[in-house]
Amino acid sequence: RSAYTLLPGDVIKVSWAKLGIVNLVLRLNRVNTGELTNGQVELEGTEDVFALPSASYAAQPPVGWTSPNTQPAVATNRLSEEAGFYELQRVLGPDIAAAIPTDQGYVIAAAVRPSGDSLDFGMRTRVGSEAYAEMDRGAFCPSGTLLAAITPASTSATITGMADEDLVIVGGFAQIGSEIVRVDTFNPTTGAITIGRGVAGTVAVAHATGARMYFRDGYTALDETERVDGETVNVKLTPRTGLGQLAEGSAPADNVVMDQRAYRPFPPGRLRIASQTYPTSLSNTVPVVSWSHRDRLQQNLEGDESTSIGPEASTTYTVEIRNVSTSTVLVTATGIAGTSYTPALFPGTFSMGVRVWAVRSGVDSYQRHDWTFAYTASSAPGAT
């Protein structure tokens, strides 16, 4: 209210550091001294040209504001691979997916947000020397890494370094390495997670500390171009921010070799060796191998430990037992229609490896169980 005594025609001097104004002389044109409910004094003036030498205009100081936008960056954490049957039937429908020719497939991709302002990414593909073409746009998936290593039998873990943890879909699936897991529970605050192992045509395997988990259910890009078995598809992911999209030439290329993944049968589940789950050693025990049926046409996200589903028509199983210490195959049993195989008791002390996979119409499952353990036996009574 100190300016309430001013009148039109009076001269005032104004300095405003934020705008770089020092000693600007103004002659007042209008004075509004306010009201009882609002005591603000408003002054309107014109620069006094006769006092110009008294005014000074300094450089405007920095505003202290930094743009939140960054240049688009490479999606360092990403994956590109051939789509499995489970994902395709969700996109194309079960009937169309089941009718996919034996030698055809599709490519999928997922990526983790490379910067806080990254919006989405373009999925560009090509075969051979043809030009890249953008086939889809994908949303970045939540992701983090294992705080500690897990075994094939582990169903709980802790995920650290999470990005977009609030977007995790409980009840959906995630991928760690080549294994797809079911997300049963997830605590975004602590990173604690419980999972169902070996779903969607994959098998449970061990994962090391720091292995990355992609929660890509609902956040996966799909190239709907039919690709042929044996083709190599080059894939580039180009993230986008408010300042534009990553240049194609700056994006690294990932190569996906098509291998009939959607057509192949699911591997068996519930692997047991001498009635044990992933044993570390067996002594003087016949290594009876058993499993449960799986069926790509009937399954959803049932894991390794579920009971038999199916099997798909014409599916058989192959069991291979080998001496890992000498890289020698001890026995290979093929054409098994049931859910178990009883081999001989092999004499000696060595590392035994057991492999089990499914076969349908001469085509092997995309993945297979492969477990190694310490084995010793003092006699060999013969096959039973």
mmCIF file of C-alpha atoms in Angstrom:
data_model
loop_
_atom_site.group_PDB
_atom_site.id
_atom_site.type_symbol
_atom_site.label_atom_id
_atom_site.label_comp_id
_atom_site.label_asym_id
_atom_site.label_seq_id
_atom_site.Cartn_x
_atom_site.Cartn_y
_atom_site.Cartn_z
ATOM 1 C CA ARG A 1 0.000 0.000 0.000
ATOM 2 C CA SER A 2 3.021 2.296 0.060
ATOM 3 C CA ALA A 3 2.168 3.420 -3.497
ATOM 4 C CA TYR A 4 -1.323 4.647 -2.624
ATOM 5 C CA THR A 5 -0.221 8.325 -2.660
ATOM 6 C CA LEU A 6 0.920 8.235 -6.293
ATOM 7 C CA LEU A 7 -1.094 10.140 -8.894
ATOM 8 C CA PRO A 8 -1.255 10.078 -12.705
ATOM 9 C CA GLY A 9 1.654 12.094 -14.107
ATOM 10 C CA ASP A 10 3.991 11.181 -11.275
ATOM 11 C CA VAL A 11 7.375 9.675 -12.178
ATOM 12 C CA ILE A 12 8.650 6.414 -10.678
ATOM 13 C CA LYS A 13 11.817 4.387 -11.094
ATOM 14 C CA VAL A 14 11.556 0.577 -11.588
ATOM 15 C CA SER A 15 14.213 -2.128 -11.178
ATOM 16 C CA TRP A 16 13.300 -5.795 -11.839
ATOM 17 C CA ALA A 17 16.242 -8.208 -11.618
ATOM 18 C CA LYS A 18 14.361 -11.180 -13.040
ATOM 19 C CA LEU A 19 13.796 -9.267 -16.290
ATOM 20 C CA GLY A 20 17.197 -7.579 -16.228
ATOM 21 C CA ILE A 21 15.705 -4.065 -15.722
ATOM 22 C CA VAL A 22 17.638 -1.480 -13.710
ATOM 23 C CA ASN A 23 16.432 2.131 -13.028
ATOM 24 C CA LEU A 24 13.728 2.248 -15.698
ATOM 25 C CA VAL A 25 11.918 5.640 -15.472
ATOM 26 C CA LEU A 26 8.147 5.491 -15.973
ATOM 27 C CA ARG A 27 5.533 8.300 -16.017
ATOM 28 C CA LEU A 28 2.249 7.049 -14.582
ATOM 29 C CA ASN A 29 -0.840 7.037 -16.769
ATOM 30 C CA ARG A 30 -3.263 5.351 -14.415
ATOM 31 C CA VAL A 31 -3.347 4.549 -10.700
ATOM 32 C CA ASN A 32 -5.809 2.091 -9.154
ATOM 33 C CA THR A 33 -5.593 2.236 -5.371
ATOM 34 C CA GLY A 34 -7.746 -0.857 -4.836
ATOM 35 C CA GLU A 35 -10.879 -1.624 -2.818
ATOM 36 C CA LEU A 36 -11.772 -2.426 0.770
ATOM 37 C CA THR A 37 -11.729 -6.160 0.010
ATOM 38 C CA ASN A 38 -8.605 -5.995 -2.160
ATOM 39 C CA GLY A 39 -5.911 -3.495 -1.215
ATOM 40 C CA GLN A 40 -3.636 -4.213 -4.184
ATOM 41 C CA VAL A 41 -2.339 -1.052 -5.906
ATOM 42 C CA GLU A 42 -2.068 -1.249 -9.692
ATOM 43 C CA LEU A 43 0.138 1.206 -11.634
ATOM 44 C CA GLU A 44 0.199 1.685 -15.388
ATOM 45 C CA GLY A 45 2.974 3.794 -16.861
ATOM 46 C CA THR A 46 4.910 4.724 -19.972
ATOM 47 C CA GLU A 47 8.681 4.849 -20.265
ATOM 48 C CA ASP A 48 9.853 8.452 -19.903
ATOM 49 C CA VAL A 49 11.904 9.075 -23.067
ATOM 50 C CA PHE A 50 13.504 12.114 -21.480
ATOM 51 C CA ALA A 51 15.070 9.854 -18.849
ATOM 52 C CA LEU A 52 16.379 7.121 -21.167
ATOM 53 C CA PRO A 53 20.027 7.605 -20.132
ATOM 54 C CA SER A 54 19.021 6.644 -16.588
ATOM 55 C CA ALA A 55 17.679 3.200 -17.645
ATOM 56 C CA SER A 56 19.807 0.123 -17.902
ATOM 57 C CA TYR A 57 18.970 -3.241 -19.508
ATOM 58 C CA ALA A 58 21.087 -6.116 -18.276
ATOM 59 C CA ALA A 59 21.205 -9.633 -19.693
ATOM 60 C CA GLN A 60 18.299 -11.750 -18.435
ATOM 61 C CA PRO A 61 19.520 -14.167 -15.756
ATOM 62 C CA PRO A 62 18.993 -17.946 -16.215
ATOM 63 C CA VAL A 63 15.472 -19.084 -15.437
ATOM 64 C CA GLY A 64 16.655 -22.202 -13.562
ATOM 65 C CA TRP A 65 14.286 -24.496 -15.555
ATOM 66 C CA THR A 66 15.566 -27.610 -17.285
ATOM 67 C CA SER A 67 13.561 -29.346 -20.006
ATOM 68 C CA PRO A 68 12.487 -32.863 -18.951
ATOM 69 C CA ASN A 69 12.735 -34.073 -22.542
ATOM 70 C CA THR A 70 15.778 -36.090 -23.585
ATOM 71 C CA GLN A 71 16.982 -37.339 -26.926
ATOM 72 C CA PRO A 72 15.715 -40.869 -27.727
ATOM 73 C CA ALA A 73 18.157 -43.541 -26.586
ATOM 74 C CA VAL A 74 18.882 -47.165 -27.466
ATOM 75 C CA ALA A 75 16.742 -49.712 -25.597
ATOM 76 C CA THR A 76 19.650 -51.564 -23.996
ATOM 77 C CA ASN A 77 17.415 -54.106 -22.251
ATOM 78 C CA ARG A 78 15.305 -55.748 -24.933
ATOM 79 C CA LEU A 79 14.452 -59.107 -26.480
ATOM 80 C CA SER A 80 13.369 -60.302 -29.909
ATOM 81 C CA GLU A 81 12.342 -63.879 -30.671
ATOM 82 C CA GLU A 82 9.922 -66.135 -32.499
ATOM 83 C CA ALA A 83 6.420 -66.116 -31.017
ATOM 84 C CA GLY A 84 5.164 -69.234 -29.251
ATOM 85 C CA PHE A 85 1.749 -70.788 -29.769
ATOM 86 C CA TYR A 86 0.256 -69.467 -26.524
ATOM 87 C CA GLU A 87 0.854 -65.836 -27.467
ATOM 88 C CA LEU A 88 -0.289 -66.243 -31.058
ATOM 89 C CA GLN A 89 -3.586 -67.837 -30.126
ATOM 90 C CA ARG A 90 -4.305 -64.868 -27.862
ATOM 91 C CA VAL A 91 -3.723 -62.450 -30.741
ATOM 92 C CA LEU A 92 -4.958 -64.434 -33.749
ATOM 93 C CA GLY A 93 -7.488 -66.699 -32.039
ATOM 94 C CA PRO A 94 -7.026 -70.412 -31.251
ATOM 95 C CA ASP A 95 -8.421 -71.705 -34.550
ATOM 96 C CA ILE A 96 -6.210 -69.513 -36.728
ATOM 97 C CA ALA A 97 -3.171 -70.218 -34.566
ATOM 98 C CA ALA A 98 -3.770 -73.972 -34.748
ATOM 99 C CA ALA A 99 -3.985 -73.729 -38.556
ATOM 100 C CA ILE A 100 -0.610 -72.004 -38.966
ATOM 101 C CA PRO A 101 1.405 -73.995 -41.532
ATOM 102 C CA THR A 102 4.252 -76.098 -40.163
ATOM 103 C CA ASP A 103 6.937 -73.889 -41.703
ATOM 104 C CA GLN A 104 5.583 -70.448 -40.757
ATOM 105 C CA GLY A 105 5.866 -68.217 -37.709
ATOM 106 C CA TYR A 106 5.914 -64.675 -36.370
ATOM 107 C CA VAL A 107 8.395 -62.449 -34.546
ATOM 108 C CA ILE A 108 7.783 -60.594 -31.282
ATOM 109 C CA ALA A 109 9.791 -57.989 -29.357
ATOM 110 C CA ALA A 110 9.807 -56.301 -25.955
ATOM 111 C CA ALA A 111 11.905 -53.548 -24.385
ATOM 112 C CA VAL A 112 12.495 -51.752 -21.095
ATOM 113 C CA ARG A 113 12.074 -47.963 -20.959
ATOM 114 C CA PRO A 114 15.585 -46.490 -21.599
ATOM 115 C CA SER A 115 14.733 -43.090 -20.060
ATOM 116 C CA GLY A 116 11.984 -41.656 -17.901
ATOM 117 C CA ASP A 117 10.441 -39.690 -20.764
ATOM 118 C CA SER A 118 10.514 -42.519 -23.326
ATOM 119 C CA LEU A 119 7.003 -42.943 -24.705
ATOM 120 C CA ASP A 120 7.038 -46.168 -26.758
ATOM 121 C CA PHE A 121 9.131 -47.915 -29.397
ATOM 122 C CA GLY A 122 8.836 -48.838 -33.036
ATOM 123 C CA MET A 123 9.462 -52.454 -34.087
ATOM 124 C CA ARG A 124 11.196 -52.529 -37.460
ATOM 125 C CA THR A 125 12.025 -55.744 -39.284
ATOM 126 C CA ARG A 126 13.509 -56.974 -42.521
ATOM 127 C CA VAL A 127 14.825 -60.128 -44.193
ATOM 128 C CA GLY A 128 18.048 -60.078 -46.184
ATOM 129 C CA SER A 129 18.995 -56.756 -47.736
ATOM 130 C CA GLU A 130 15.479 -55.345 -48.010
ATOM 131 C CA ALA A 131 14.700 -52.043 -46.296
ATOM 132 C CA TYR A 132 13.512 -52.031 -42.702
ATOM 133 C CA ALA A 133 9.801 -51.417 -42.256
ATOM 134 C CA GLU A 134 8.016 -50.479 -39.044
ATOM 135 C CA MET A 135 5.599 -53.321 -38.284
ATOM 136 C CA ASP A 136 4.270 -52.367 -34.855
ATOM 137 C CA ARG A 137 4.586 -49.951 -31.958
ATOM 138 C CA GLY A 138 5.129 -51.393 -28.509
ATOM 139 C CA ALA A 139 4.706 -50.132 -24.956
ATOM 140 C CA PHE A 140 7.696 -50.530 -22.649
ATOM 141 C CA CYS A 141 7.376 -53.445 -20.259
ATOM 142 C CA PRO A 142 8.029 -53.496 -16.513
ATOM 143 C CA SER A 143 11.355 -55.137 -15.714
ATOM 144 C CA GLY A 144 13.885 -55.835 -12.985
ATOM 145 C CA THR A 145 16.654 -58.260 -12.087
ATOM 146 C CA LEU A 146 16.971 -61.173 -9.661
ATOM 147 C CA LEU A 147 18.410 -60.206 -6.301
ATOM 148 C CA ALA A 148 19.626 -63.808 -5.847
ATOM 149 C CA ALA A 149 19.971 -66.890 -8.024
ATOM 150 C CA ILE A 150 17.066 -69.345 -8.293
ATOM 151 C CA THR A 151 16.932 -73.082 -9.071
ATOM 152 C CA PRO A 152 14.432 -74.752 -11.434
ATOM 153 C CA ALA A 153 12.335 -75.672 -8.387
ATOM 154 C CA SER A 154 12.181 -72.136 -6.927
ATOM 155 C CA THR A 155 8.776 -70.485 -6.921
ATOM 156 C CA SER A 156 9.665 -67.293 -5.047
ATOM 157 C CA ALA A 157 12.278 -64.599 -5.605
ATOM 158 C CA THR A 158 13.014 -60.920 -5.087
ATOM 159 C CA ILE A 159 13.232 -58.539 -8.032
ATOM 160 C CA THR A 160 15.376 -55.432 -7.678
ATOM 161 C CA GLY A 161 15.990 -52.356 -9.817
ATOM 162 C CA MET A 162 12.405 -52.373 -11.073
ATOM 163 C CA ALA A 163 11.193 -50.076 -13.837
ATOM 164 C CA ASP A 164 7.447 -49.409 -14.203
ATOM 165 C CA GLU A 165 6.671 -51.760 -11.321
ATOM 166 C CA ASP A 166 3.137 -50.359 -11.083
ATOM 167 C CA LEU A 167 2.363 -51.855 -14.510
ATOM 168 C CA VAL A 168 3.053 -55.507 -13.603
ATOM 169 C CA ILE A 169 0.070 -57.748 -14.441
ATOM 170 C CA VAL A 170 -0.491 -60.310 -11.667
ATOM 171 C CA GLY A 171 -1.897 -63.482 -13.201
ATOM 172 C CA GLY A 172 -0.083 -62.777 -16.465
ATOM 173 C CA PHE A 173 3.302 -63.981 -17.602
ATOM 174 C CA ALA A 174 6.889 -62.745 -17.558
ATOM 175 C CA GLN A 175 10.073 -63.969 -19.208
ATOM 176 C CA ILE A 176 13.475 -64.605 -17.715
ATOM 177 C CA GLY A 177 16.087 -65.887 -20.142
ATOM 178 C CA SER A 178 14.319 -68.400 -22.374
ATOM 179 C CA GLU A 179 11.835 -69.407 -19.667
ATOM 180 C CA ILE A 180 8.326 -67.984 -19.400
ATOM 181 C CA VAL A 181 6.848 -67.877 -15.895
ATOM 182 C CA ARG A 182 3.412 -67.132 -14.476
ATOM 183 C CA VAL A 183 3.238 -64.140 -12.109
ATOM 184 C CA ASP A 184 1.184 -65.331 -9.127
ATOM 185 C CA THR A 185 1.916 -62.469 -6.704
ATOM 186 C CA PHE A 186 4.069 -59.340 -6.811
ATOM 187 C CA ASN A 187 4.835 -56.679 -4.215
ATOM 188 C CA PRO A 188 5.945 -53.490 -6.022
ATOM 189 C CA THR A 189 7.336 -52.055 -2.793
ATOM 190 C CA THR A 190 9.584 -54.952 -1.745
ATOM 191 C CA GLY A 191 10.023 -56.692 -5.108
ATOM 192 C CA ALA A 192 8.888 -60.018 -3.623
ATOM 193 C CA ILE A 193 7.371 -62.285 -6.260
ATOM 194 C CA THR A 194 5.913 -65.780 -6.492
ATOM 195 C CA ILE A 195 5.876 -67.504 -9.852
ATOM 196 C CA GLY A 196 4.723 -70.617 -11.670
ATOM 197 C CA ARG A 197 7.641 -72.126 -13.553
ATOM 198 C CA GLY A 198 8.010 -73.305 -17.137
ATOM 199 C CA VAL A 199 4.765 -72.125 -18.753
ATOM 200 C CA ALA A 200 3.707 -71.572 -22.378
ATOM 201 C CA GLY A 201 5.873 -74.318 -23.867
ATOM 202 C CA THR A 202 9.038 -73.614 -21.861
ATOM 203 C CA VAL A 203 10.808 -75.573 -19.105
ATOM 204 C CA ALA A 204 12.107 -74.446 -15.731
ATOM 205 C CA VAL A 205 15.854 -73.788 -15.604
ATOM 206 C CA ALA A 206 18.274 -72.174 -13.148
ATOM 207 C CA HIS A 207 18.829 -68.406 -13.352
ATOM 208 C CA ALA A 208 21.799 -66.481 -11.964
ATOM 209 C CA THR A 209 21.838 -63.416 -9.753
ATOM 210 C CA GLY A 210 21.188 -60.347 -11.882
ATOM 211 C CA ALA A 211 19.206 -62.202 -14.551
ATOM 212 C CA ARG A 212 16.610 -59.838 -16.018
ATOM 213 C CA MET A 213 12.896 -60.547 -15.875
ATOM 214 C CA TYR A 214 10.662 -58.948 -18.516
ATOM 215 C CA PHE A 215 7.026 -58.588 -17.400
ATOM 216 C CA ARG A 216 5.981 -58.391 -21.010
ATOM 217 C CA ASP A 217 2.419 -59.728 -20.864
ATOM 218 C CA GLY A 218 0.446 -56.928 -22.501
ATOM 219 C CA TYR A 219 3.633 -55.089 -23.484
ATOM 220 C CA THR A 220 4.860 -57.094 -26.479
ATOM 221 C CA ALA A 221 5.111 -55.881 -30.084
ATOM 222 C CA LEU A 222 4.221 -58.320 -32.884
ATOM 223 C CA ASP A 223 5.265 -58.371 -36.529
ATOM 224 C CA GLU A 224 2.239 -59.974 -38.190
ATOM 225 C CA THR A 225 4.206 -60.806 -41.330
ATOM 226 C CA GLU A 226 4.363 -64.569 -41.868
ATOM 227 C CA ARG A 227 7.981 -65.715 -41.781
ATOM 228 C CA VAL A 228 9.283 -69.017 -43.120
ATOM 229 C CA ASP A 229 11.227 -71.661 -41.208
ATOM 230 C CA GLY A 230 14.957 -71.061 -41.555
ATOM 231 C CA GLU A 231 14.624 -67.358 -42.381
ATOM 232 C CA THR A 232 16.714 -64.879 -40.404
ATOM 233 C CA VAL A 233 14.691 -61.816 -39.443
ATOM 234 C CA ASN A 234 16.583 -58.655 -38.469
ATOM 235 C CA VAL A 235 14.811 -56.636 -35.767
ATOM 236 C CA LYS A 236 15.462 -53.042 -34.681
ATOM 237 C CA LEU A 237 13.677 -51.271 -31.828
ATOM 238 C CA THR A 238 13.505 -47.467 -32.044
ATOM 239 C CA PRO A 239 12.349 -45.740 -28.819
ATOM 240 C CA ARG A 240 10.525 -42.398 -29.020
ATOM 241 C CA THR A 241 10.530 -39.362 -26.701
ATOM 242 C CA GLY A 242 9.006 -35.896 -26.989
ATOM 243 C CA LEU A 243 12.033 -34.874 -29.053
ATOM 244 C CA GLY A 244 11.557 -37.564 -31.689
ATOM 245 C CA GLN A 245 12.300 -41.208 -32.496
ATOM 246 C CA LEU A 246 15.676 -42.952 -32.401
ATOM 247 C CA ALA A 247 17.228 -42.994 -35.855
ATOM 248 C CA GLU A 248 17.113 -46.404 -37.488
ATOM 249 C CA GLY A 249 20.856 -46.325 -38.075
ATOM 250 C CA SER A 250 21.475 -45.823 -34.343
ATOM 251 C CA ALA A 251 19.428 -48.866 -33.284
ATOM 252 C CA PRO A 252 21.315 -52.177 -32.944
ATOM 253 C CA ALA A 253 19.941 -55.127 -34.925
ATOM 254 C CA ASP A 254 18.885 -58.401 -33.298
ATOM 255 C CA ASN A 255 18.661 -61.552 -35.396
ATOM 256 C CA VAL A 256 15.835 -64.063 -35.031
ATOM 257 C CA VAL A 257 16.134 -67.407 -36.841
ATOM 258 C CA MET A 258 12.699 -68.901 -37.499
ATOM 259 C CA ASP A 259 12.360 -72.467 -36.194
ATOM 260 C CA GLN A 260 8.675 -73.589 -36.271
ATOM 261 C CA ARG A 261 8.171 -72.585 -32.637
ATOM 262 C CA ALA A 262 4.397 -72.146 -32.823
ATOM 263 C CA TYR A 263 3.940 -75.542 -34.498
ATOM 264 C CA ARG A 264 6.149 -77.564 -32.177
ATOM 265 C CA PRO A 265 4.617 -79.596 -29.332
ATOM 266 C CA PHE A 266 4.982 -78.454 -25.750
ATOM 267 C CA PRO A 267 7.662 -80.270 -23.746
ATOM 268 C CA PRO A 268 6.476 -82.500 -20.889
ATOM 269 C CA GLY A 269 6.121 -81.083 -17.386
ATOM 270 C CA ARG A 270 6.609 -82.201 -13.789
ATOM 271 C CA LEU A 271 9.992 -83.839 -14.369
ATOM 272 C CA ARG A 272 10.960 -86.412 -11.730
ATOM 273 C CA ILE A 273 14.084 -88.566 -11.520
ATOM 274 C CA ALA A 274 13.784 -91.511 -9.114
ATOM 275 C CA SER A 275 10.667 -89.718 -7.784
ATOM 276 C CA GLN A 276 12.773 -86.690 -6.853
ATOM 277 C CA THR A 277 12.432 -83.107 -8.088
ATOM 278 C CA TYR A 278 15.739 -82.054 -9.630
ATOM 279 C CA PRO A 279 17.975 -84.295 -7.465
ATOM 280 C CA THR A 280 21.567 -83.277 -6.857
ATOM 281 C CA SER A 281 22.749 -86.885 -6.414
ATOM 282 C CA LEU A 282 21.591 -90.516 -6.681
ATOM 283 C CA SER A 283 23.338 -93.537 -5.193
ATOM 284 C CA ASN A 284 22.562 -97.181 -6.124
ATOM 285 C CA THR A 285 19.151 -96.081 -7.345
ATOM 286 C CA VAL A 286 17.570 -96.783 -10.719
ATOM 287 C CA PRO A 287 17.114 -93.331 -12.325
ATOM 288 C CA VAL A 288 13.455 -93.798 -13.271
ATOM 289 C CA VAL A 289 12.344 -90.770 -15.278
ATOM 290 C CA SER A 290 8.734 -89.588 -15.127
ATOM 291 C CA TRP A 291 6.772 -86.548 -16.317
ATOM 292 C CA SER A 292 3.295 -85.212 -17.062
ATOM 293 C CA HIS A 293 1.579 -84.549 -20.391
ATOM 294 C CA ARG A 294 1.343 -81.098 -21.945
ATOM 295 C CA ASP A 295 -0.900 -79.871 -24.767
ATOM 296 C CA ARG A 296 -0.344 -76.575 -26.594
ATOM 297 C CA LEU A 297 -3.942 -76.598 -27.907
ATOM 298 C CA GLN A 298 -5.510 -76.887 -24.441
ATOM 299 C CA GLN A 299 -3.119 -75.124 -22.073
ATOM 300 C CA ASN A 300 -3.215 -71.637 -20.680
ATOM 301 C CA LEU A 301 -0.545 -70.734 -18.120
ATOM 302 C CA GLU A 302 -0.308 -74.039 -16.276
ATOM 303 C CA GLY A 303 3.266 -74.525 -15.126
ATOM 304 C CA ASP A 304 5.783 -77.325 -14.829
ATOM 305 C CA GLU A 305 4.211 -78.636 -11.646
ATOM 306 C CA SER A 306 0.661 -79.086 -12.930
ATOM 307 C CA THR A 307 -0.752 -82.553 -13.563
ATOM 308 C CA SER A 308 -1.228 -83.958 -17.052
ATOM 309 C CA ILE A 309 -3.022 -81.922 -19.713
ATOM 310 C CA GLY A 310 -3.691 -83.685 -22.989
ATOM 311 C CA PRO A 311 -1.480 -84.850 -24.591
ATOM 312 C CA GLU A 312 -1.825 -83.415 -28.072
ATOM 313 C CA ALA A 313 -2.619 -86.108 -30.639
ATOM 314 C CA SER A 314 0.351 -88.095 -32.013
ATOM 315 C CA THR A 315 2.695 -86.872 -29.263
ATOM 316 C CA THR A 316 5.402 -89.177 -27.928
ATOM 317 C CA TYR A 317 8.423 -88.582 -25.714
ATOM 318 C CA THR A 318 12.142 -89.177 -25.995
ATOM 319 C CA VAL A 319 14.467 -89.791 -23.032
ATOM 320 C CA GLU A 320 18.238 -89.537 -23.338
ATOM 321 C CA ILE A 321 20.560 -90.524 -20.482
ATOM 322 C CA ARG A 322 24.244 -89.767 -20.795
ATOM 323 C CA ASN A 323 27.520 -89.832 -18.928
ATOM 324 C CA VAL A 324 28.337 -86.124 -18.838
ATOM 325 C CA SER A 325 31.822 -86.841 -17.487
ATOM 326 C CA THR A 326 32.794 -88.665 -20.703
ATOM 327 C CA SER A 327 30.235 -87.077 -23.078
ATOM 328 C CA THR A 328 28.826 -90.536 -23.764
ATOM 329 C CA VAL A 329 25.164 -91.305 -24.480
ATOM 330 C CA LEU A 330 24.201 -94.321 -22.336
ATOM 331 C CA VAL A 331 20.689 -94.854 -23.688
ATOM 332 C CA THR A 332 18.124 -93.131 -25.892
ATOM 333 C CA ALA A 333 14.503 -94.251 -25.633
ATOM 334 C CA THR A 334 12.096 -92.972 -28.289
ATOM 335 C CA GLY A 335 8.404 -93.238 -29.082
ATOM 336 C CA ILE A 336 7.248 -93.328 -25.447
ATOM 337 C CA ALA A 337 3.506 -92.707 -25.257
ATOM 338 C CA GLY A 338 3.234 -92.848 -21.467
ATOM 339 C CA THR A 339 4.671 -90.670 -18.730
ATOM 340 C CA SER A 340 7.666 -92.656 -17.460
ATOM 341 C CA TYR A 341 10.757 -94.574 -18.500
ATOM 342 C CA THR A 342 12.752 -97.067 -16.420
ATOM 343 C CA PRO A 343 16.374 -97.531 -17.589
ATOM 344 C CA ALA A 344 19.103 -99.838 -16.328
ATOM 345 C CA LEU A 345 21.141 -99.254 -13.182
ATOM 346 C CA PHE A 346 24.382 -97.994 -14.702
ATOM 347 C CA PRO A 347 27.578 -98.977 -12.820
ATOM 348 C CA GLY A 348 30.197 -96.399 -11.927
ATOM 349 C CA THR A 349 30.512 -92.922 -10.476
ATOM 350 C CA PHE A 350 29.990 -89.999 -12.815
ATOM 351 C CA SER A 351 27.839 -86.969 -13.619
ATOM 352 C CA MET A 352 24.607 -88.216 -15.146
ATOM 353 C CA GLY A 353 22.569 -86.053 -17.516
ATOM 354 C CA VAL A 354 18.898 -86.687 -18.264
ATOM 355 C CA ARG A 355 17.111 -85.080 -21.205
ATOM 356 C CA VAL A 356 13.399 -85.401 -21.909
ATOM 357 C CA TRP A 357 11.419 -83.849 -24.752
ATOM 358 C CA ALA A 358 8.239 -84.268 -26.756
ATOM 359 C CA VAL A 359 7.943 -85.276 -30.413
ATOM 360 C CA ARG A 360 4.902 -84.882 -32.667
ATOM 361 C CA SER A 361 4.899 -85.934 -36.315
ATOM 362 C CA GLY A 362 8.689 -85.990 -36.332
ATOM 363 C CA VAL A 363 9.016 -82.463 -34.892
ATOM 364 C CA ASP A 364 10.683 -81.979 -31.486
ATOM 365 C CA SER A 365 9.434 -79.628 -28.777
ATOM 366 C CA TYR A 366 11.009 -76.182 -28.859
ATOM 367 C CA GLN A 367 12.603 -76.746 -25.450
ATOM 368 C CA ARG A 368 13.574 -79.859 -23.504
ATOM 369 C CA HIS A 369 14.326 -80.766 -19.919
ATOM 370 C CA ASP A 370 18.051 -81.189 -19.263
ATOM 371 C CA TRP A 371 19.225 -81.996 -15.714
ATOM 372 C CA THR A 372 22.640 -83.116 -14.477
ATOM 373 C CA PHE A 373 23.441 -84.665 -11.084
ATOM 374 C CA ALA A 374 26.051 -86.789 -9.303
ATOM 375 C CA TYR A 375 25.442 -90.520 -9.812
ATOM 376 C CA THR A 376 27.006 -93.656 -8.433
ATOM 377 C CA ALA A 377 26.050 -97.341 -8.616
ATOM 378 C CA SER A 378 27.990 -100.473 -7.737
ATOM 379 C CA SER A 379 26.201 -102.959 -9.997
ATOM 380 C CA ALA A 380 24.076 -103.208 -13.083
ATOM 381 C CA PRO A 381 21.296 -105.846 -12.809
ATOM 382 C CA GLY A 382 20.032 -105.063 -16.294
ATOM 383 C CA ALA A 383 17.213 -103.036 -17.748
ATOM 384 C CA THR A 384 13.805 -103.413 -16.176
#
